[in-house]
Coordinates of C-alpha atoms in Angstrom, one line a residue:
Chain T
M72 CA -93.3 -66.1 58.8
L73 CA -93.4 -66.3 55.0
A74 CA -90.8 -67.1 52.3
G75 CA -90.9 -65.5 48.9
F76 CA -88.8 -66.4 45.9
D77 CA -88.2 -64.7 42.6
I78 CA -86.8 -67.4 40.4
G79 CA -84.8 -66.2 37.4
G80 CA -82.8 -68.0 34.8
T81 CA -79.5 -68.0 36.7
N82 CA -80.4 -66.8 40.2
A83 CA -83.2 -67.1 42.7
R84 CA -83.9 -64.3 45.2
C85 CA -85.3 -65.4 48.5
L86 CA -86.9 -63.2 51.1
L87 CA -88.0 -64.1 54.6
V88 CA -91.0 -61.8 55.2
D89 CA -93.1 -61.0 58.2
D90 CA -96.9 -61.0 57.8
D91 CA -96.8 -57.2 57.5
G92 CA -94.4 -57.3 54.7
S93 CA -91.2 -56.5 56.6
V94 CA -88.1 -58.3 55.2
V95 CA -86.3 -60.3 57.8
A96 CA -83.7 -61.8 55.5
N97 CA -82.7 -61.4 51.8
V98 CA -80.5 -63.9 50.0
R99 CA -79.6 -64.9 46.5
R100 CA -78.7 -68.4 45.3
S101 CA -78.1 -70.1 41.9
S102 CA -81.3 -71.4 40.3
A103 CA -79.5 -73.4 37.6
G104 CA -80.4 -77.0 36.9
S105 CA -83.3 -79.3 36.4
G106 CA -86.7 -79.1 38.1
P107 CA -85.8 -81.6 40.9
E108 CA -82.5 -79.7 41.5
L109 CA -84.4 -76.4 41.8
V110 CA -86.8 -78.1 44.3
Q111 CA -83.7 -79.2 46.4
S112 CA -82.2 -75.7 46.3
I113 CA -85.5 -74.1 47.4
V114 CA -86.0 -76.6 50.2
A115 CA -82.4 -76.3 51.4
L116 CA -82.6 -72.5 51.4
V117 CA -85.9 -72.4 53.4
R118 CA -84.5 -74.8 56.0
E119 CA -81.3 -72.8 56.2
L120 CA -83.2 -69.5 56.7
E121 CA -85.4 -71.1 59.3
A122 CA -82.4 -72.3 61.3
A123 CA -80.4 -69.1 60.9
N124 CA -83.3 -66.9 62.0
G125 CA -84.9 -69.2 64.5
V126 CA -88.3 -69.1 62.8
K127 CA -90.8 -71.4 61.1
V128 CA -91.9 -70.7 57.5
E129 CA -95.7 -71.2 57.3
A130 CA -96.2 -70.5 53.6
I131 CA -94.1 -70.1 50.5
G132 CA -94.6 -68.0 47.4
L133 CA -92.6 -68.7 44.2
G134 CA -92.5 -66.0 41.5
V135 CA -91.6 -67.2 38.1
A136 CA -91.5 -65.5 34.6
G137 CA -93.9 -67.0 32.0
L138 CA -96.8 -69.3 32.3
A139 CA -96.9 -70.2 36.0
H140 CA -100.1 -72.1 36.5
R141 CA -102.2 -71.6 39.7
S142 CA -101.9 -75.3 40.4
G143 CA -98.1 -74.9 40.9
T144 CA -97.0 -76.2 37.6
I145 CA -94.6 -74.2 35.4
R146 CA -96.2 -74.7 32.0
Y147 CA -93.6 -72.6 30.2
S148 CA -90.9 -70.2 31.4
P149 CA -88.7 -68.5 28.8
N150 CA -85.9 -68.2 31.5
L151 CA -86.2 -71.8 32.8
P152 CA -86.6 -74.1 29.8
D153 CA -85.7 -77.1 32.1
L154 CA -88.9 -76.5 34.0
L155 CA -91.3 -77.1 31.1
E156 CA -94.5 -78.6 32.5
F157 CA -92.8 -79.2 35.9
P158 CA -95.0 -79.2 39.0
L159 CA -92.7 -77.0 41.0
G160 CA -95.2 -75.8 43.6
Q161 CA -96.5 -79.3 44.3
E162 CA -93.0 -80.7 44.7
V163 CA -91.8 -78.1 47.1
E164 CA -95.1 -78.4 49.0
S165 CA -94.8 -82.2 49.3
V166 CA -91.3 -82.0 50.7
L167 CA -91.7 -79.1 53.1
G168 CA -95.3 -79.8 54.1
V169 CA -96.4 -76.1 54.0
P170 CA -98.7 -74.4 51.5
V171 CA -96.9 -73.2 48.4
L172 CA -98.2 -70.7 45.9
V173 CA -96.8 -70.2 42.4
A174 CA -97.3 -66.9 40.6
N175 CA -96.1 -65.1 37.6
D176 CA -93.3 -62.7 38.7
A177 CA -94.9 -59.5 37.3
N178 CA -98.2 -60.4 38.9
A179 CA -96.4 -61.0 42.2
G180 CA -94.5 -57.7 41.8
A181 CA -97.8 -55.9 41.2
W182 CA -99.3 -57.4 44.4
A183 CA -96.3 -56.2 46.4
E184 CA -96.4 -52.7 45.0
G185 CA -100.1 -52.6 45.8
R186 CA -99.7 -53.8 49.3
I187 CA -96.6 -51.9 50.4
G188 CA -95.3 -50.0 47.4
A189 CA -96.3 -47.5 44.8
G190 CA -99.9 -48.8 44.4
R191 CA -100.7 -48.6 48.1
G192 CA -104.3 -47.7 48.7
I193 CA -105.1 -47.7 45.0
D194 CA -107.8 -50.1 43.9
D195 CA -107.1 -50.0 40.2
F196 CA -103.6 -49.9 38.8
V197 CA -101.3 -51.6 36.4
F198 CA -97.7 -52.6 37.3
V199 CA -95.4 -52.6 34.2
A200 CA -92.1 -54.4 34.6
L201 CA -89.7 -53.2 31.8
G202 CA -86.8 -55.7 31.7
T203 CA -85.4 -58.0 29.1
G204 CA -89.1 -58.4 28.1
I205 CA -92.2 -56.8 29.4
G206 CA -94.5 -58.3 32.0
I207 CA -97.4 -56.6 33.7
G208 CA -99.6 -57.2 36.7
V209 CA -103.1 -55.8 36.9
V210 CA -104.9 -54.9 40.1
A211 CA -108.6 -54.1 39.7
N212 CA -111.2 -53.5 42.4
G213 CA -108.3 -54.1 44.9
T214 CA -107.7 -57.7 43.7
L215 CA -105.0 -59.2 41.5
V216 CA -106.2 -60.1 38.0
A217 CA -104.2 -63.3 37.5
G218 CA -106.8 -64.9 35.3
A219 CA -108.4 -68.3 35.1
N220 CA -105.0 -70.1 35.0
G221 CA -102.8 -67.5 36.5
F222 CA -101.4 -66.5 33.1
G223 CA -102.7 -62.9 33.1
G224 CA -100.3 -60.0 32.6
E225 CA -98.5 -61.3 29.4
A226 CA -99.0 -57.9 27.9
G227 CA -95.5 -57.8 26.4
H228 CA -96.8 -60.2 23.8
M229 CA -99.8 -57.9 23.0
V230 CA -99.6 -57.2 19.2
I231 CA -99.6 -53.4 18.6
D232 CA -98.2 -53.4 15.1
A233 CA -99.6 -56.3 13.1
D234 CA -97.4 -55.7 10.1
G235 CA -94.4 -54.8 12.1
P236 CA -91.1 -56.6 12.6
R237 CA -90.9 -60.3 13.5
H238 CA -90.1 -60.9 17.2
V239 CA -88.2 -63.8 18.7
T240 CA -91.6 -65.2 19.8
G241 CA -92.6 -65.5 16.1
Q242 CA -95.2 -62.8 16.4
R243 CA -95.1 -59.6 14.4
G244 CA -95.0 -56.3 16.2
P245 CA -95.7 -57.3 19.9
W246 CA -95.3 -54.5 22.4
E247 CA -92.1 -55.9 24.0
Y248 CA -90.3 -55.8 20.6
F249 CA -90.6 -52.0 20.8
A250 CA -90.5 -51.2 24.5
S251 CA -88.5 -53.6 26.5
G252 CA -84.9 -53.1 27.8
T253 CA -83.8 -55.1 24.9
A254 CA -85.6 -52.7 22.6
L255 CA -83.9 -49.8 24.2
G256 CA -80.6 -51.3 23.1
R257 CA -81.9 -51.7 19.6
L258 CA -83.0 -48.1 19.4
G259 CA -79.5 -47.1 20.6
R260 CA -77.9 -49.2 17.9
E261 CA -80.2 -47.9 15.2
A262 CA -79.4 -44.3 16.2
A263 CA -75.6 -45.1 16.3
A264 CA -75.8 -46.7 12.9
R265 CA -77.3 -43.5 11.5
G266 CA -74.4 -41.6 13.1
S267 CA -76.8 -40.0 15.7
F268 CA -75.4 -41.6 18.9
P269 CA -71.6 -41.2 18.9
R270 CA -71.5 -41.3 22.8
G271 CA -73.1 -44.8 22.7
V272 CA -70.4 -46.1 20.4
E273 CA -67.8 -44.6 22.7
L274 CA -69.3 -46.3 25.7
A275 CA -69.9 -49.7 24.1
G276 CA -66.9 -49.9 21.9
S277 CA -68.9 -50.5 18.7
V278 CA -72.4 -49.9 17.3
A279 CA -73.2 -53.6 17.6
D280 CA -72.3 -53.7 21.3
I281 CA -74.6 -51.0 22.4
T282 CA -77.3 -52.2 24.8
G283 CA -79.9 -50.5 26.9
F284 CA -77.3 -50.0 29.6
H285 CA -75.2 -47.8 27.4
V286 CA -78.3 -45.7 26.4
T287 CA -79.1 -45.1 30.1
E288 CA -75.4 -44.4 30.9
A289 CA -75.3 -41.8 28.2
L290 CA -78.6 -40.4 29.4
R291 CA -77.2 -40.0 32.9
S292 CA -74.4 -37.9 31.6
A293 CA -76.9 -35.7 29.8
D294 CA -75.9 -36.7 26.3
P295 CA -78.5 -35.0 24.0
D296 CA -78.5 -37.9 21.5
A297 CA -79.4 -40.3 24.3
S298 CA -82.3 -38.1 25.2
V299 CA -83.6 -38.4 21.7
V300 CA -83.3 -42.2 21.7
F301 CA -84.9 -42.4 25.2
D302 CA -87.8 -40.1 24.2
E303 CA -88.5 -42.5 21.4
F304 CA -88.4 -45.4 23.9
C305 CA -90.8 -43.6 26.2
R306 CA -93.2 -43.2 23.3
E307 CA -93.1 -47.0 22.6
V308 CA -93.7 -47.8 26.3
A309 CA -96.6 -45.3 26.3
R310 CA -98.2 -46.9 23.1
G311 CA -98.7 -50.2 24.9
I312 CA -99.8 -48.5 28.1
A313 CA -102.4 -46.4 26.2
N314 CA -104.0 -49.7 25.1
L315 CA -104.0 -51.0 28.7
V316 CA -105.6 -47.7 29.9
L317 CA -108.4 -48.1 27.3
I318 CA -109.1 -51.6 28.4
L319 CA -108.6 -51.3 32.2
D320 CA -109.0 -47.6 33.1
P321 CA -106.4 -47.7 35.9
E322 CA -105.9 -44.8 38.2
R323 CA -102.2 -45.3 38.2
I324 CA -99.4 -46.9 36.2
V325 CA -96.5 -48.2 38.2
L326 CA -93.2 -48.6 36.3
G327 CA -90.9 -51.3 37.5
G328 CA -88.3 -53.7 36.2
G329 CA -84.7 -53.1 35.4
V330 CA -85.3 -50.2 33.1
S331 CA -87.2 -48.3 35.8
A332 CA -83.8 -47.7 37.5
V333 CA -83.5 -44.8 35.1
G334 CA -86.0 -43.0 37.3
E335 CA -87.6 -39.6 36.6
P336 CA -86.7 -39.3 32.9
L337 CA -88.6 -42.6 32.3
R338 CA -91.6 -41.5 34.4
D339 CA -91.8 -38.1 32.9
G340 CA -91.4 -39.3 29.3
V341 CA -94.0 -42.0 29.6
Q342 CA -96.5 -39.7 31.3
L343 CA -96.0 -37.1 28.5
W344 CA -96.4 -39.6 25.7
L345 CA -99.4 -41.2 27.4
G346 CA -101.2 -37.9 27.5
R347 CA -100.5 -37.4 23.8
L348 CA -101.5 -40.9 22.7
L349 CA -104.5 -41.7 24.8
L350 CA -107.7 -41.4 22.9
G351 CA -110.3 -39.1 24.4
A352 CA -107.8 -37.3 26.7
D353 CA -110.1 -34.2 26.6
H354 CA -112.8 -36.2 28.4
R355 CA -110.8 -38.4 30.8
P356 CA -108.0 -38.0 33.3
T357 CA -104.7 -39.4 32.1
A358 CA -103.6 -42.2 34.4
E359 CA -100.9 -41.1 36.7
V360 CA -97.5 -42.6 35.9
V361 CA -95.3 -43.3 38.9
L362 CA -92.1 -45.3 39.6
A363 CA -92.2 -48.6 41.5
E364 CA -90.9 -48.4 45.1
L365 CA -89.7 -51.9 45.8
G366 CA -87.0 -52.4 43.2
P367 CA -85.8 -55.9 42.4
D368 CA -87.4 -57.2 45.6
A369 CA -90.9 -56.7 44.3
G370 CA -91.4 -60.2 42.8
A371 CA -90.2 -62.2 45.8
L372 CA -92.0 -59.9 48.2
G373 CA -95.3 -60.2 46.3
A374 CA -95.0 -64.0 46.1
A375 CA -94.6 -64.1 49.9
L376 CA -97.6 -61.7 50.4
L377 CA -99.7 -63.8 48.0
A378 CA -98.8 -66.9 49.9
A379 CA -99.9 -65.3 53.1
D380 CA -103.5 -65.6 51.9
L381 CA -103.0 -69.4 51.9
I382 CA -102.8 -69.4 55.7
S383 CA -105.1 -66.5 56.7
Chain F
M163 CA -138.0 -53.5 41.7
L164 CA -135.3 -52.1 39.4
A165 CA -135.3 -50.2 36.2
G166 CA -132.5 -50.7 33.6
F167 CA -131.9 -48.5 30.5
D168 CA -129.8 -49.0 27.5
I169 CA -129.6 -45.5 25.9
G170 CA -128.6 -45.5 22.3
G171 CA -128.4 -42.6 19.8
T172 CA -132.0 -42.8 18.7
N173 CA -133.8 -45.2 21.1
A174 CA -133.6 -46.1 24.7
R175 CA -134.5 -49.6 25.8
C176 CA -136.0 -49.8 29.3
L177 CA -136.6 -52.9 31.4
L178 CA -138.4 -53.3 34.6
V179 CA -136.4 -56.0 36.4
D180 CA -137.0 -58.1 39.5
D181 CA -134.2 -58.5 42.0
D182 CA -133.4 -62.0 40.6
G183 CA -133.1 -60.6 37.1
S184 CA -136.6 -61.5 35.8
V185 CA -137.9 -59.0 33.3
V186 CA -141.3 -57.7 34.2
A187 CA -141.6 -55.1 31.4
N188 CA -139.7 -54.2 28.3
V189 CA -140.3 -51.0 26.4
R190 CA -138.5 -48.8 23.9
R191 CA -138.7 -45.1 23.6
S192 CA -137.0 -42.3 21.6
S193 CA -133.8 -41.0 23.3
A194 CA -133.4 -38.0 20.9
G195 CA -132.9 -34.6 22.3
S196 CA -130.8 -32.6 24.8
G197 CA -129.7 -33.8 28.2
P198 CA -132.6 -32.2 30.1
E199 CA -135.0 -33.7 27.5
L200 CA -133.5 -37.2 28.0
V201 CA -133.9 -36.8 31.8
Q202 CA -137.6 -36.0 31.3
S203 CA -138.1 -39.0 29.0
I204 CA -136.4 -41.3 31.6
V205 CA -138.4 -39.9 34.5
A206 CA -141.7 -40.1 32.6
L207 CA -141.0 -43.7 31.5
V208 CA -140.1 -44.8 35.0
R209 CA -143.3 -43.3 36.4
E210 CA -145.4 -44.8 33.6
L211 CA -144.0 -48.3 34.2
E212 CA -144.5 -47.9 38.0
A213 CA -148.1 -47.0 37.5
A214 CA -148.8 -49.6 34.8
N215 CA -147.3 -52.4 36.9
G216 CA -148.3 -51.3 40.3
V217 CA -144.7 -51.3 41.6
K218 CA -142.1 -48.9 43.0
V219 CA -138.7 -48.6 41.4
E220 CA -136.0 -48.6 44.1
A221 CA -132.9 -48.1 41.9
I222 CA -132.1 -47.3 38.3
G223 CA -129.3 -48.3 36.1
L224 CA -128.4 -46.3 32.9
G225 CA -126.2 -48.0 30.3
V226 CA -124.6 -45.6 27.8
A227 CA -122.0 -46.2 25.1
G228 CA -118.7 -44.3 25.6
L229 CA -117.1 -42.6 28.6
A230 CA -119.8 -42.9 31.3
H231 CA -118.3 -41.7 34.5
R232 CA -119.0 -43.5 37.8
S233 CA -120.3 -40.2 39.2
G234 CA -123.2 -40.3 36.7
T235 CA -121.7 -37.8 34.3
I236 CA -121.6 -38.7 30.6
R237 CA -118.1 -37.4 29.7
Y238 CA -118.3 -38.3 26.1
S239 CA -120.7 -40.6 24.2
P240 CA -120.2 -41.1 20.4
N241 CA -123.9 -41.8 20.0
L242 CA -125.2 -39.0 22.2
P243 CA -123.1 -35.9 21.3
D244 CA -125.7 -33.7 23.1
L245 CA -124.8 -35.3 26.4
L246 CA -121.2 -34.1 26.4
E247 CA -120.2 -33.7 30.1
F248 CA -123.9 -33.9 31.1
P249 CA -124.6 -35.2 34.7
L250 CA -127.3 -37.6 33.6
G251 CA -127.2 -39.9 36.6
Q252 CA -127.3 -37.0 39.1
E253 CA -130.2 -35.3 37.3
V254 CA -132.4 -38.4 37.2
E255 CA -131.6 -39.1 40.8
S256 CA -132.5 -35.6 41.9
V257 CA -135.9 -35.8 40.2
L258 CA -136.9 -39.3 41.2
G259 CA -135.2 -39.5 44.6
V260 CA -133.9 -43.1 44.1
P261 CA -130.2 -44.1 43.6
V262 CA -129.1 -44.1 40.0
L263 CA -126.1 -45.8 38.6
V264 CA -124.5 -44.9 35.2
A265 CA -122.4 -47.5 33.4
N266 CA -120.8 -48.1 30.1
D267 CA -123.2 -50.3 28.0
A268 CA -120.7 -53.1 27.3
N269 CA -119.7 -53.2 30.9
A270 CA -123.4 -53.5 31.9
G271 CA -123.8 -56.2 29.2
A272 CA -120.9 -58.1 30.7
W273 CA -122.4 -58.0 34.1
A274 CA -125.8 -59.2 32.9
E275 CA -124.2 -62.1 31.0
G276 CA -122.2 -63.0 34.1
R277 CA -125.1 -63.0 36.4
I278 CA -127.8 -64.6 34.3
G279 CA -126.3 -65.3 30.9
A280 CA -123.3 -67.0 29.2
G281 CA -120.8 -66.1 31.9
R282 CA -122.9 -67.5 34.7
G283 CA -120.7 -69.1 37.3
I284 CA -117.5 -68.0 35.6
D285 CA -115.2 -65.8 37.6
D286 CA -113.0 -64.6 34.7
F287 CA -114.5 -63.8 31.4
V288 CA -114.6 -61.1 28.7
F289 CA -117.8 -60.0 27.0
V290 CA -117.1 -58.7 23.5
A291 CA -119.9 -56.6 22.0
L292 CA -119.5 -56.5 18.2
G293 CA -121.7 -53.8 16.8
T294 CA -121.1 -50.5 14.9
G295 CA -118.0 -50.4 17.0
I296 CA -116.5 -52.8 19.6
G297 CA -117.0 -52.5 23.3
I298 CA -116.0 -55.0 25.9
G299 CA -116.7 -55.8 29.5
V300 CA -114.2 -57.6 31.7
V301 CA -115.2 -59.7 34.7
A302 CA -112.2 -60.8 36.8
N303 CA -112.3 -62.6 40.1
G304 CA -116.1 -62.4 39.8
T305 CA -116.1 -58.6 39.8
L306 CA -116.7 -56.1 37.0
V307 CA -113.5 -54.3 36.0
A308 CA -115.0 -50.9 35.2
G309 CA -111.8 -49.1 36.2
A310 CA -111.1 -46.0 38.3
N311 CA -113.6 -43.8 36.4
G312 CA -115.8 -46.4 34.9
F313 CA -114.2 -46.1 31.5
G314 CA -112.8 -49.7 31.3
G315 CA -113.6 -51.8 28.3
E316 CA -112.8 -49.4 25.5
A317 CA -110.9 -52.2 23.8
G318 CA -112.3 -51.3 20.4
H319 CA -109.8 -48.4 20.4
M320 CA -106.9 -50.7 21.3
V321 CA -104.3 -50.2 18.5
I322 CA -103.3 -53.5 17.0
D323 CA -101.8 -52.2 13.7
A324 CA -99.8 -49.0 14.4
D325 CA -99.0 -48.4 10.8
G326 CA -102.5 -49.4 9.6
P327 CA -105.3 -47.5 8.2
R328 CA -106.6 -44.3 9.8
H329 CA -109.9 -44.8 11.7
V330 CA -112.7 -42.2 12.3
T331 CA -111.2 -41.7 15.8
G332 CA -108.0 -40.4 14.2
Q333 CA -106.1 -43.4 15.4
R334 CA -104.2 -45.7 13.1
G335 CA -105.2 -49.4 13.2
P336 CA -107.5 -49.7 16.2
W337 CA -109.1 -53.1 16.6
E338 CA -112.6 -51.9 15.7
Y339 CA -111.4 -50.6 12.4
F340 CA -110.9 -54.3 11.5
A341 CA -113.4 -56.3 13.5
S342 CA -116.6 -54.3 14.1
G343 CA -119.9 -54.8 12.2
T344 CA -118.9 -51.7 10.2
A345 CA -115.6 -53.5 9.3
L346 CA -117.6 -56.6 8.1
G347 CA -119.3 -54.4 5.6
R348 CA -116.0 -53.0 4.4
L349 CA -114.6 -56.5 4.0
G350 CA -117.6 -57.3 1.9
R351 CA -117.2 -54.2 -0.3
E352 CA -113.5 -55.0 -0.7
A353 CA -114.3 -58.5 -1.8
A354 CA -117.0 -57.3 -4.2
A355 CA -114.7 -54.7 -5.7
R356 CA -112.3 -57.5 -6.5
G357 CA -115.1 -59.4 -8.2
S358 CA -115.1 -62.0 -5.4
F359 CA -118.5 -61.4 -3.9
P360 CA -121.2 -61.2 -6.6
R361 CA -123.9 -62.3 -4.3
G362 CA -123.2 -59.3 -2.1
V363 CA -123.6 -56.9 -5.1
E364 CA -126.9 -58.7 -5.9
L365 CA -128.3 -58.3 -2.4
A366 CA -127.2 -54.7 -1.9
G367 CA -127.7 -53.4 -5.4
S368 CA -124.1 -52.1 -5.8
V369 CA -120.6 -52.6 -4.3
A370 CA -120.8 -49.4 -2.4
D371 CA -124.1 -50.3 -0.7
I372 CA -122.9 -53.6 0.8
T373 CA -122.9 -53.6 4.6
G374 CA -122.3 -56.2 7.2
F375 CA -126.0 -57.1 6.9
H376 CA -125.5 -58.3 3.3
V377 CA -122.5 -60.4 4.2
T378 CA -124.4 -62.2 7.0
E379 CA -127.4 -62.5 4.7
A380 CA -125.3 -64.2 2.0
L381 CA -123.6 -66.3 4.7
R382 CA -127.0 -67.6 5.7
S383 CA -127.8 -68.7 2.2
A384 CA -124.4 -70.6 2.2
D385 CA -122.7 -68.4 -0.3
P386 CA -119.1 -69.6 -0.5
D387 CA -117.7 -66.1 -1.2
A388 CA -119.5 -64.8 2.0
S389 CA -117.8 -67.6 3.9
V390 CA -114.4 -66.4 2.8
V391 CA -115.2 -62.8 3.8
F392 CA -116.6 -64.0 7.1
D393 CA -113.5 -66.1 7.8
E394 CA -111.4 -63.1 7.4
F395 CA -113.6 -61.1 9.7
C396 CA -113.4 -63.9 12.4
R397 CA -109.6 -63.7 12.2
E398 CA -109.7 -59.9 12.8
V399 CA -112.0 -60.4 15.8
A400 CA -109.7 -63.1 17.1
R401 CA -106.6 -60.9 16.7
G402 CA -107.9 -58.5 19.3
I403 CA -109.2 -61.2 21.5
A404 CA -105.8 -62.9 21.5
N405 CA -104.4 -59.6 23.0
L406 CA -107.1 -59.6 25.6
V407 CA -106.4 -63.3 26.5
L408 CA -102.7 -62.5 27.0
I409 CA -103.5 -59.6 29.3
L410 CA -106.4 -61.1 31.2
D411 CA -106.3 -64.9 30.9
P412 CA -110.1 -65.3 30.9
E413 CA -111.7 -68.7 31.0
R414 CA -114.3 -67.7 28.5
I415 CA -115.0 -65.2 25.8
V416 CA -118.7 -64.2 25.4
L417 CA -119.5 -62.8 22.0
G418 CA -122.4 -60.3 22.0
G419 CA -123.6 -57.3 20.1
G420 CA -125.5 -57.1 16.8
V421 CA -123.0 -59.2 14.8
S422 CA -123.4 -62.1 17.3
A423 CA -126.8 -62.7 15.8
V424 CA -124.9 -64.6 13.1
G425 CA -124.5 -67.3 15.7
E426 CA -122.4 -70.5 15.4
P427 CA -120.4 -69.5 12.3
L428 CA -119.1 -66.5 14.3
R429 CA -118.4 -68.6 17.4
D430 CA -116.7 -71.3 15.5
G431 CA -114.6 -69.0 13.3
V432 CA -113.4 -66.9 16.3
Q433 CA -112.6 -70.0 18.3
L434 CA -110.6 -71.5 15.4
W435 CA -108.6 -68.3 14.8
L436 CA -108.0 -67.7 18.5
G437 CA -106.4 -71.1 18.7
R438 CA -104.1 -70.3 15.8
L439 CA -103.2 -66.8 16.9
L440 CA -102.7 -67.2 20.6
L441 CA -99.1 -67.3 21.6
G442 CA -98.1 -70.3 23.7
A443 CA -101.1 -72.3 22.7
D444 CA -99.1 -75.5 23.3
H445 CA -98.8 -74.6 27.0
R446 CA -102.1 -73.0 27.8
P447 CA -105.8 -73.8 27.2
T448 CA -107.4 -71.6 24.6
A449 CA -110.2 -69.6 26.2
E450 CA -113.6 -71.0 25.3
V451 CA -115.6 -68.9 22.9
V452 CA -119.3 -68.8 23.4
L453 CA -122.3 -66.8 22.2
A454 CA -124.0 -64.3 24.5
E455 CA -127.4 -65.4 25.8
L456 CA -129.2 -62.2 26.5
G457 CA -129.3 -60.6 23.1
P458 CA -130.1 -56.9 22.9
D459 CA -131.4 -56.8 26.4
A460 CA -128.0 -57.4 28.0
G461 CA -127.1 -53.7 28.5
A462 CA -130.3 -52.7 30.1
L463 CA -130.5 -55.8 32.2
G464 CA -126.9 -55.4 33.4
A465 CA -127.5 -51.7 34.3
A466 CA -130.5 -52.8 36.4
L467 CA -128.5 -55.6 38.1
L468 CA -125.6 -53.2 38.8
A469 CA -128.0 -50.7 40.3
A470 CA -129.3 -53.4 42.6
D471 CA -126.0 -53.2 44.5
L472 CA -126.8 -49.6 45.4
I473 CA -129.7 -50.7 47.6
S474 CA -128.5 -54.1 48.9

C-alpha cells in the first residue's frame, strides 16, 4: 500500500493508493505550520490511515510546489515559505521508517496522468497545470523528465516576452504572467476596465474584484464578452505550449490544474491557437490537446505512484 | 561497422565508425541536388568506403537540420529545400539493404557528446549548437528526447521576446534571432554603426560586411570593443538557456556548433550570465556550462551511434 500527498499552502491532500493506482482513502488536512509541525501532521495522518484501513504503508510520495529536491529537501516552495531548505522527505522517512520520495507537484501530476490518466500509453507528452501559477511535467520516452535535481517543469517561469510586464518573481514577461489562472482574472479586469465585460462586474461587484473564477462563471452562462476574454487567454496558454512543442515534440498536451475545470472551451481554444502559432505547422502534426482526467487528485496520486518505484 | 552522415546544404560529412565510436574514415562530399541525387551520392559513398576499408556497413545514420521524421522522411529542412517531404531514409535503406536511421543533426550531436564527448556519464544535459541558427539536443534520464516525431530540439525557434523583431521564420523574437552565429554578426554591425567597433570595420572592410567571424577575430586579438559585443551575445545565449534550465533542469549545458570554436570566452560568458538570469539561483545549483568536445564531427558521429541501436 502507498500513501501520496499533495501539500499546498493551507491544505494537504492525502491518498491511500493500491499498487495499481486504485484510491483506497482520500482525506484532506491542514498543512499550516513549520517544517517539524508538517512532519508530525504527515506522520499522524499515515498512522491514522493505516489503522482505519487495516493496512501497512510501504512507501510515501510527497508532492510539493516549487523546488523540491530529489534528496527530499524542499529548497524553495512559494506556497510553503516555512519549509525553506527543510529536509521534509528525510524527516518523514526517519520517523516512519519507510522510503519517502519528494517530487514537484506538477511532475507528480504528469506521472499520474501518464500511468492512469490522459497520458496513458503515450510515451511523449507534456502535462500543463494551469492554476495560480503554471507548472508542467514532461514525460519523454515513457519516463518522467524531473531533471538532475528534480527541479524540471518550472515552465511557468519561462520568459516569452523579454520586454514585457514585470512579474511577482521579478522577471519580465514569464509565461505564467500571461497564462495562469491569476492572469485570467487580470484579462477579465482589463476587459471590464475598457467597458467590455459588464457581466464580470455584475458577478464580482466591481472591476477590481474580478478573478478568473468570474470569467469562467460568465463563460458558462455563454456571455459573449467572456468568450472574447477567454479566447485571448487560450492564445496566451498556447504561446507557451508552442515553445514546449518546439523543444520537446510531444504527441499530446494534457491540460490540468484548477483552470482545466472549464473543460472543452479551454481544450478547444488552446488546440486552435496552437495550430495557428506553431512554426512549421504545414510539415508537422500539431500536438493533440486533451483535458486531464484525474482532477485535483493527480498530484497526490502521482506522488504515490512515483514512490512505488522505491520498493519495486 | 557504422556509417554516419551529417548532411548540410552544400556538403555532407560521412564517418565510418566502429561500434565503440572510433572513427575509421572521415570524408566530405557535395550534397547538392535533388532527393534521388542525394540518395545516389550517399549510396556511392558508402560502397566506396566499404571497398577502401575492406569492411561491411551494417547500419547507417543520417543527420539532417530541420524536421527529420523518425520514419526517415525529411519533412522540411531549411538547408535542403529540394528534400521537402522526401523519404530519404527509406530510399537509402531500400537500395543498400541495411537499416537506416534519420535524425535531426543537433539531436545526433547531443547523442554523440553524451556517449563519447562532453556529456559522458551525465544523465541530464542539453547540447546547444550555435551556428547559422540554433539547434539543441536534450538528453534526459540518459535517453535522447527526440519527441514523438523526432522533431524535438527546435529551441532556436522558441519565442523569448514576443514583441521583439521579426525573424526570417516570420516569428517575432525567437531565441535564434538574438543568439545564433548570425545574430553575433548583427550585434557586431550594430556596435560598428554606433561607432563602437572600429576594429570590426577594419577587419570586414565596411560596417555592412561585418559577420560573426569578424567579431570572434577581433575578440581573439583582445579588442575591448569586441569583448563588449561578445558579452552581449553571451547574455542572449544565456537567456534561452535559462528557459531550458527551468523546463529541463539539466546538470550540464554543452555548447557546440560553429560559434563554440571561440572556446573559453563563450563558456565563461554564458556561465556568468546564466547565473545572473536563472530564477531561484539562491536555491538551486546553476547548470555547469562546458564546451563540446567533438567539434564538427558530432552530428555524423551521433547519427552513426544512434544507428547502432538498430542492430543491437
